[in-house]
Amino acid sequence: MSATTPQTDTGATPKQGSGITVEDLRVALPGRGGVDVVDDLDLVLHPGEVVGLVGESGSGKTTVGTALLGYTRAGAVIDHGKILYQDRDLLGLPWQEVRQLRGEEIAYVPQDPAAALNPAIRIGNQLVELLELRGIGTAESRLQGARDGLAEVGLPNNDEFLRRYAHQLSGGQVQRVALAMAFLPKPKALVLDEPTTGLDVTTQGMVLKTMGELCRSHGVAALYITHDLAVVANIADRVAVMYAGQVVELGEKETVFRHPSHPYTRALLDSIPHLSQARALSGIPGRTPAPGSRPGGCRFHDRCRHAVDRCAQTVPELVTVTPGHSARCLLVGEIGDWDISKGVVPDSDPKKARDPILAIEDLDVFYGRSKVVHGVTLDVAKAEVVALVGESGSGKTTISRCVGGLHKEWTGRIRFEGEDLPKGSRARTATDRKRIQYIFQNPYLSLNPRLTIEQIVKRPMELFGIASGKEATDRVVELLDQVALGPAVLGYQASRLSGGERQRVAIARALAAEPDLLVCDEITSALDVSVQGSIVSLLEDLRKSRGISMLFVTHNLALVRSIAARVQILNAGRVVEAGSVVEVMESPREDYTKRLLANSPRVD
Amino acid sequence: MSTIDEFPTPELAVARRGAPAWTRQKRLVSGLVLTLIIVALAIFGPLLAPHGENEVVGPPYSKTGVLGTDYLGQDVFSRVLYGGLDVLVIALLGTLLGVVLGTIIGVVAAYAGGWWDEVIMRLNDVLLAFPQILLALVVLTAVASPKAWMIIVLVGLSHAPRVARVARGVALGIVSRDFVYAAEALGERRSRVILREVLPNMSAPLLAETGLRLTYSIGLVGGLAFLGFSTNPDGANWGQMINENRLGLASQPWSVLGPVLMIGLFCIGTNLLADGIAQLAHRTED
């Protein structure tokens, strides 16, 4: 699915409409002293063009998306600015007209499609209702319109399908129904807010392809909001990178990815893994500032490694680097060119001698009567990272939970250093529990909100008799330092930390037990890419310095290339392909692996 | 899956530094004030009362004094001030007993899960089927003169299955969270998992439930007294006063309305309080 750029033929002669122009937009929070969420935003969306709006959590990207519909979330107001649609300012129109425009001319596809479809109305009726509300066509023509819409997004359009409810569809189907709904009134502009987040790569691939084709064939100006640079690299014609409420870099996709001029864009690109090569990922120090605590001068200066004194004083303007490419940096042209190959590291050697620490043999796992994992056999060597990769429902998390002693309904053998492990964690010896540590996917759920960070990290030490009292506190400080957190967080509760910081605490808790095997269940999937980068580099350091082995569960194949030595590809509870990362990813043998690789969005 | 929290922590930090968030919750504050006033009246009432508890100040059902006199010619206002403490103390202790028992049942059922959960909760459902006051009446009719502790235990027992339902519901949402699994994987003792990981996260809904149960307790204790089951047949007692004076409702309504009003206001107060706590908990969760 390599994205071709029909920019040249659509840019000059708009087929329909004239796109949307955003001028000097500022969205503020009046309740909090009028601090800005989004500031100084200029953006042009041409018909038939997909603009990717990339940013991390808290950058204001969703606010921009809804502002295009003349809407802000409760508590925020559009301070000033213009949203020009067919030479009319959307913000100056009476609300009845704005309401008419929404959905009909400018459509919105939300992040969570399941929440956008009414669970009590059949799919067919929901589509027909859209046209009915606007009084378009007759009853038959509306039904035909609904069928055509579903066909356009590659869904069945027979009566059986039209009679289904949203819960009877898969995630990808629901998202495509949402797309069909957005396209049905033939809008001129489309705002897509992370519509593929949470979908499997193959489904994501299909949805993205459908979306790109529809936008280009209907001449729709689309704004695609995402945190995933790889997705943008696949579908966007132009890219706008947002940081702390401002666009920091804007340009053609090729230009931005090959010659990024803003240090933030460069840092982001440094933190994302590639499918084609192993990379030493790096994060961005600090955290994205929230509205109200954004620094003066350049908003990125406190996290920027090129920053000089004047960056803290002077507010940079968006300056043109080359025609059609601009960046908001005082040092444009002074910080040299950027080289993607700098981060490349050699793939791990597939011929290295292996000394297994964990061996899973013929594992069958059940949930009640249904069998979800079928005869899985794999092993993990000392100081080695083995990745378990698969789509949702492939059983990858289930296997990891069996290893961690959190799921007891299984047969087969799991051996740790030659000894059979009992099923539940309570049946295992304290030594086993200490040596195998589990890290959870969602750091927002894995830390008790009522305990302080010190109590959380200290507990494994007390429990396993490693240290107690003052000595334990010292070790907690040491561990927090290892995961790049200062001693200030000791007395905090988890709610005061960001997602990345929470995940670091979870890692510190695991390390507190001095484990030999870490079971990591999608531990970066809830985090921003720059945070993912720093967590991955932290794990890599730990592996090298302490010789910790890891079973790394993920759905992200690109990440596997950078972190793991061996990979197990899972599908429907079975291992379909296994081997060293280089071999599997360079020359996959199975169709399923090939399909996964082909559908994974790639930056390179 | 990514943007879990659009603008993370600083907002929370700001809220924490200013005046405590709960003071801005009107419902909570008014409920608290109302409850405290009634409690203060019940405790310090005997000191403020113009007459004694059993002092006859005039003919029955006359207009003498602030709220007139009752069926024996005793001062209604004084008896209202005297008659709250017993009711409130018994109701409060009964409620606490019920909440503690119910929470233990509910949390253990939720945490144990599976068969244990089924068995405990089905037995609980059997108890739920009895009207609250019936259980108390069955026992109280069998004893000659009820002691305060009996009423407390009976009120507590009749609350327990109801609290257990709520506690189980709340605990179910917590025992499946990853931090509980994390404690399991470390091999923490079960009692410690319940006490340290599960219970502290249930405090807000349990407080709200306690407030609500307190309201029911007052009604229950008042109701029992109305039916003649009180610790001191001669003493002033809101529930008993309603019964004693109901014949005079037409000629001297204040003899009945006085205690009714106190019970009513207290119920409104605790109810608002419970509601406010629930709202506050909901808001901080967002």
CSV table of N, CA and C in Angstrom, one decimal, chain A residues 256-358:
chain,number,residue,atom,x,y,z
A,256,VAL,N,8.9,16.5,4.5
A,256,VAL,CA,8.9,16.5,5.9
A,256,VAL,C,9.7,15.2,6.4
A,257,PHE,N,9.4,14.1,5.8
A,257,PHE,CA,10.0,12.8,6.2
A,257,PHE,C,11.5,12.7,5.9
A,258,ARG,N,11.9,13.3,4.7
A,258,ARG,CA,13.3,13.2,4.3
A,258,ARG,C,14.1,14.3,4.9
A,259,HIS,N,13.6,15.6,4.9
A,259,HIS,CA,14.4,16.7,5.4
A,259,HIS,C,13.6,17.4,6.5
A,260,PRO,N,13.4,16.8,7.6
A,260,PRO,CA,12.7,17.5,8.6
A,260,PRO,C,13.5,18.7,9.1
A,261,SER,N,12.9,19.8,9.3
A,261,SER,CA,13.7,21.0,9.7
A,261,SER,C,13.5,21.4,11.2
A,262,HIS,N,12.4,20.9,11.8
A,262,HIS,CA,12.2,21.3,13.2
A,262,HIS,C,12.8,20.2,14.1
A,263,PRO,N,13.5,20.6,15.1
A,263,PRO,CA,14.1,19.6,16.0
A,263,PRO,C,13.0,18.6,16.6
A,264,TYR,N,11.8,19.1,16.8
A,264,TYR,CA,10.8,18.2,17.3
A,264,TYR,C,10.4,17.1,16.3
A,265,THR,N,10.3,17.5,15.0
A,265,THR,CA,10.0,16.5,14.0
A,265,THR,C,11.1,15.5,13.9
A,266,ARG,N,12.3,16.0,14.0
A,266,ARG,CA,13.5,15.1,14.0
A,266,ARG,C,13.5,14.1,15.1
A,267,ALA,N,13.2,14.7,16.3
A,267,ALA,CA,13.2,13.8,17.5
A,267,ALA,C,12.1,12.8,17.4
A,268,LEU,N,10.9,13.2,16.8
A,268,LEU,CA,9.8,12.2,16.6
A,268,LEU,C,10.3,11.1,15.7
A,269,LEU,N,10.9,11.5,14.6
A,269,LEU,CA,11.3,10.5,13.6
A,269,LEU,C,12.4,9.6,14.2
A,270,ASP,N,13.2,10.1,15.1
A,270,ASP,CA,14.2,9.3,15.7
A,270,ASP,C,13.6,8.3,16.7
A,271,SER,N,12.4,8.6,17.1
A,271,SER,CA,11.8,7.7,18.1
A,271,SER,C,10.9,6.6,17.5
A,272,ILE,N,10.7,6.6,16.2
A,272,ILE,CA,9.8,5.6,15.7
A,272,ILE,C,10.6,4.4,15.1
A,273,PRO,N,10.2,3.2,15.3
A,273,PRO,CA,10.8,2.1,14.7
A,273,PRO,C,10.5,1.8,13.3
A,274,HIS,N,11.4,1.2,12.6
A,274,HIS,CA,11.2,0.9,11.1
A,274,HIS,C,11.0,-0.6,10.9
A,275,LEU,N,10.3,-0.9,9.8
A,275,LEU,CA,10.2,-2.3,9.5
A,275,LEU,C,11.4,-2.9,8.9
A,276,SER,N,12.2,-2.0,8.2
A,276,SER,CA,13.2,-2.5,7.3
A,276,SER,C,14.6,-2.6,8.0
A,277,GLN,N,14.7,-2.0,9.2
A,277,GLN,CA,16.0,-2.1,9.8
A,277,GLN,C,15.8,-1.9,11.3
A,278,ALA,N,16.8,-2.4,12.1
A,278,ALA,CA,16.8,-2.2,13.5
A,278,ALA,C,17.3,-0.9,13.8
A,279,ARG,N,16.7,-0.2,14.8
A,279,ARG,CA,17.1,1.2,15.1
A,279,ARG,C,17.3,1.3,16.6
A,280,ALA,N,18.3,2.1,17.0
A,280,ALA,CA,18.4,2.5,18.4
A,280,ALA,C,17.4,3.6,18.6
A,281,LEU,N,16.3,3.3,19.2
A,281,LEU,CA,15.2,4.3,19.4
A,281,LEU,C,15.6,5.3,20.5
A,282,SER,N,15.2,6.5,20.4
A,282,SER,CA,15.5,7.5,21.5
A,282,SER,C,14.2,8.2,21.8
A,283,GLY,N,14.0,8.7,23.0
A,283,GLY,CA,12.8,9.4,23.3
A,283,GLY,C,13.1,10.9,23.3
A,284,ILE,N,12.1,11.7,23.8
A,284,ILE,CA,12.3,13.1,24.0
A,284,ILE,C,12.3,13.3,25.5
A,285,PRO,N,13.3,13.9,26.1
A,285,PRO,CA,13.2,14.1,27.5
A,285,PRO,C,12.1,15.0,27.9
A,286,GLY,N,11.6,14.9,29.2
A,286,GLY,CA,10.5,15.7,29.6
A,286,GLY,C,9.2,15.2,29.1
A,287,ARG,N,8.2,16.1,29.3
A,287,ARG,CA,6.8,15.7,28.8
A,287,ARG,C,6.2,16.8,28.1
A,288,THR,N,5.2,16.5,27.3
A,288,THR,CA,4.5,17.5,26.5
A,288,THR,C,3.8,18.4,27.5
A,289,PRO,N,4.0,19.7,27.4
A,289,PRO,CA,3.4,20.6,28.4
A,289,PRO,C,1.9,20.8,28.1
A,290,ALA,N,1.1,20.9,29.2
A,290,ALA,CA,-0.3,21.0,29.1
A,290,ALA,C,-0.6,22.5,28.9
A,291,PRO,N,-1.8,22.9,28.4
A,291,PRO,CA,-2.1,24.3,28.2
A,291,PRO,C,-2.0,25.0,29.6
A,292,GLY,N,-1.4,26.1,29.6
A,292,GLY,CA,-1.2,26.9,30.8
A,292,GLY,C,0.2,26.7,31.4
A,293,SER,N,0.9,25.6,31.0
A,293,SER,CA,2.2,25.4,31.6
A,293,SER,C,3.2,25.3,30.4
A,294,ARG,N,2.8,25.8,29.3
A,294,ARG,CA,3.7,25.8,28.1
A,294,ARG,C,4.7,26.9,28.3
A,295,PRO,N,6.0,26.7,28.0
A,295,PRO,CA,7.0,27.7,28.3
A,295,PRO,C,7.0,28.8,27.3
A,296,GLY,N,7.6,30.0,27.7
A,296,GLY,CA,7.6,31.1,26.8
A,296,GLY,C,8.7,30.9,25.7
A,297,GLY,N,8.8,31.8,24.8
A,297,GLY,CA,9.7,31.7,23.7
A,297,GLY,C,9.3,30.6,22.8
A,298,CYS,N,10.2,29.8,22.3
A,298,CYS,CA,9.9,28.6,21.6
A,298,CYS,C,9.3,27.6,22.6
A,299,ARG,N,8.1,27.0,22.2
A,299,ARG,CA,7.5,26.1,23.2
A,299,ARG,C,8.2,24.8,23.4
A,300,PHE,N,9.1,24.6,22.5
A,300,PHE,CA,9.8,23.3,22.6
A,300,PHE,C,11.2,23.4,23.2
A,301,HIS,N,11.6,24.7,23.5
A,301,HIS,CA,13.0,24.9,23.8
A,301,HIS,C,13.5,24.1,25.0
A,302,ASP,N,12.6,23.9,26.0
A,302,ASP,CA,13.1,23.2,27.2
A,302,ASP,C,13.4,21.7,27.0
A,303,ARG,N,12.9,21.2,25.8
A,303,ARG,CA,13.2,19.7,25.6
A,303,ARG,C,14.1,19.6,24.3
A,304,CYS,N,14.5,20.7,23.8
A,304,CYS,CA,15.2,20.6,22.5
A,304,CYS,C,16.7,20.5,22.7
A,305,ARG,N,17.3,19.6,22.0
A,305,ARG,CA,18.8,19.5,22.2
A,305,ARG,C,19.6,20.5,21.5
A,306,HIS,N,19.0,21.3,20.6
A,306,HIS,CA,19.7,22.3,19.9
A,306,HIS,C,19.5,23.7,20.5
A,307,ALA,N,18.7,23.8,21.6
A,307,ALA,CA,18.2,25.1,22.1
A,307,ALA,C,19.4,25.9,22.5
A,308,VAL,N,19.3,27.2,22.2
A,308,VAL,CA,20.3,28.2,22.6
A,308,VAL,C,19.5,29.3,23.4
A,309,ASP,N,20.2,30.2,24.0
A,309,ASP,CA,19.6,31.2,25.0
A,309,ASP,C,18.4,31.9,24.3
A,310,ARG,N,18.5,32.3,23.1
A,310,ARG,CA,17.4,33.2,22.6
A,310,ARG,C,16.2,32.4,22.3
A,311,CYS,N,16.3,31.0,22.3
A,311,CYS,CA,15.1,30.2,22.1
A,311,CYS,C,14.1,30.4,23.3
A,312,ALA,N,14.6,30.7,24.4
A,312,ALA,CA,13.7,30.9,25.6
A,312,ALA,C,13.1,32.3,25.6
A,313,GLN,N,13.6,33.3,24.8
A,313,GLN,CA,13.1,34.6,24.8
A,313,GLN,C,12.2,34.9,23.6
A,314,THR,N,12.7,34.5,22.4
A,314,THR,CA,12.0,34.9,21.2
A,314,THR,C,11.0,33.9,20.8
A,315,VAL,N,9.8,34.3,20.5
A,315,VAL,CA,8.8,33.4,20.0
A,315,VAL,C,9.0,33.2,18.5
A,316,PRO,N,9.3,32.0,18.0
A,316,PRO,CA,9.5,31.8,16.6
A,316,PRO,C,8.3,31.9,15.8
A,317,GLU,N,8.4,32.4,14.5
A,317,GLU,CA,7.3,32.4,13.6
A,317,GLU,C,7.5,31.2,12.7
A,318,LEU,N,6.4,30.8,12.0
A,318,LEU,CA,6.5,29.7,11.0
A,318,LEU,C,7.3,30.3,9.8
A,319,VAL,N,8.5,29.9,9.5
A,319,VAL,CA,9.3,30.4,8.4
A,319,VAL,C,9.4,29.4,7.3
A,320,THR,N,9.5,29.9,6.1
A,320,THR,CA,9.6,29.1,4.9
A,320,THR,C,11.0,28.5,4.8
A,321,VAL,N,11.1,27.2,4.7
A,321,VAL,CA,12.4,26.6,4.5
A,321,VAL,C,12.7,26.5,3.0
A,322,THR,N,11.8,25.8,2.3
A,322,THR,CA,11.7,25.8,0.9
A,322,THR,C,10.3,26.0,0.5
A,323,PRO,N,10.0,26.4,-0.7
A,323,PRO,CA,8.6,26.7,-1.1
A,323,PRO,C,7.7,25.5,-0.7
A,324,GLY,N,6.6,25.8,0.0
A,324,GLY,CA,5.7,24.7,0.5
A,324,GLY,C,6.2,23.9,1.7
A,325,HIS,N,7.2,24.3,2.3
A,325,HIS,CA,7.7,23.7,3.5
A,325,HIS,C,8.1,24.7,4.5
A,326,SER,N,7.5,24.7,5.7
A,326,SER,CA,7.9,25.7,6.6
A,326,SER,C,8.1,25.1,8.0
A,327,ALA,N,8.8,25.7,8.9
A,327,ALA,CA,9.1,25.2,10.2
A,327,ALA,C,9.1,26.4,11.2
A,328,ARG,N,8.7,26.1,12.4
A,328,ARG,CA,8.6,27.1,13.5
A,328,ARG,C,9.8,27.0,14.4
A,329,CYS,N,11.0,27.4,13.9
A,329,CYS,CA,12.2,27.3,14.6
A,329,CYS,C,13.1,28.5,14.3
A,330,LEU,N,13.8,29.0,15.3
A,330,LEU,CA,14.7,30.2,15.1
A,330,LEU,C,16.0,29.7,14.5
A,331,LEU,N,16.2,28.4,14.6
A,331,LEU,CA,17.5,27.9,14.1
A,331,LEU,C,17.4,27.2,12.8
A,332,VAL,N,16.3,27.4,12.1
A,332,VAL,CA,16.2,26.7,10.8
A,332,VAL,C,17.4,27.0,9.9
A,333,GLY,N,18.0,26.0,9.4
A,333,GLY,CA,19.2,26.2,8.5
A,333,GLY,C,20.5,26.2,9.3
A,334,GLU,N,20.4,26.3,10.6
A,334,GLU,CA,21.6,26.4,11.4
A,334,GLU,C,21.9,25.0,12.1
A,335,ILE,N,20.9,24.2,12.1
A,335,ILE,CA,21.2,22.9,12.9
A,335,ILE,C,21.5,21.8,11.9
A,336,GLY,N,21.9,22.1,10.7
A,336,GLY,CA,22.4,21.0,9.8
A,336,GLY,C,21.3,20.2,9.3
A,337,ASP,N,21.7,19.2,8.5
A,337,ASP,CA,20.7,18.3,7.9
A,337,ASP,C,20.5,17.1,8.8
A,338,TRP,N,19.5,16.4,8.6
A,338,TRP,CA,19.2,15.2,9.4
A,338,TRP,C,19.4,14.0,8.7
A,339,ASP,N,19.9,13.0,9.3
A,339,ASP,CA,20.2,11.7,8.6
A,339,ASP,C,19.5,10.6,9.3
A,340,ILE,N,18.5,10.0,8.6
A,340,ILE,CA,17.7,8.9,9.1
A,340,ILE,C,18.6,7.7,9.5
A,341,SER,N,19.7,7.5,8.8
A,341,SER,CA,20.5,6.3,9.0
A,341,SER,C,21.3,6.4,10.3
A,342,LYS,N,21.3,7.5,10.9
A,342,LYS,CA,22.1,7.6,12.1
A,342,LYS,C,21.6,6.7,13.2
A,343,GLY,N,20.3,6.5,13.3
A,343,GLY,CA,19.8,5.6,14.3
A,343,GLY,C,19.9,4.1,14.0
A,344,VAL,N,20.4,3.8,12.8
A,344,VAL,CA,20.4,2.3,12.4
A,344,VAL,C,21.4,1.6,13.2
A,345,VAL,N,21.0,0.4,13.8
A,345,VAL,CA,22.0,-0.4,14.4
A,345,VAL,C,21.9,-1.8,13.8
A,346,PRO,N,23.0,-2.6,13.9
A,346,PRO,CA,22.9,-3.9,13.2
A,346,PRO,C,21.8,-4.8,13.9
A,347,ASP,N,21.1,-5.6,13.0
A,347,ASP,CA,20.1,-6.5,13.6
A,347,ASP,C,20.8,-7.5,14.5
A,348,SER,N,20.1,-8.0,15.5
A,348,SER,CA,20.7,-9.0,16.4
A,348,SER,C,21.1,-10.2,15.6
A,349,ASP,N,22.2,-10.8,15.9
A,349,ASP,CA,22.8,-11.9,15.2
A,349,ASP,C,22.0,-13.2,15.4
A,350,PRO,N,21.5,-13.7,14.3
A,350,PRO,CA,20.6,-14.9,14.4
A,350,PRO,C,21.4,-16.2,14.8
A,351,LYS,N,22.7,-16.1,14.6
A,351,LYS,CA,23.5,-17.4,14.9
A,351,LYS,C,24.1,-17.4,16.3
A,352,LYS,N,23.8,-16.4,17.1
A,352,LYS,CA,24.3,-16.4,18.4
A,352,LYS,C,23.9,-17.6,19.2
A,353,ALA,N,24.8,-18.1,20.1
A,353,ALA,CA,24.5,-19.3,20.9
A,353,ALA,C,23.4,-18.9,21.9
A,354,ARG,N,22.5,-19.8,22.1
A,354,ARG,CA,21.3,-19.5,23.0
A,354,ARG,C,21.3,-20.5,24.2
A,355,ASP,N,21.0,-19.9,25.4
A,355,ASP,CA,20.9,-20.7,26.6
A,355,ASP,C,19.5,-20.5,27.2
A,356,PRO,N,18.6,-21.3,26.9
A,356,PRO,CA,17.2,-21.0,27.2
A,356,PRO,C,16.9,-20.9,28.7
A,357,ILE,N,16.2,-19.9,29.1
A,357,ILE,CA,15.8,-19.7,30.5
A,357,ILE,C,14.3,-20.1,30.7
A,358,LEU,N,13.5,-19.8,29.6
A,358,LEU,CA,12.1,-20.2,29.7
A,358,LEU,C,11.7,-21.0,28.5
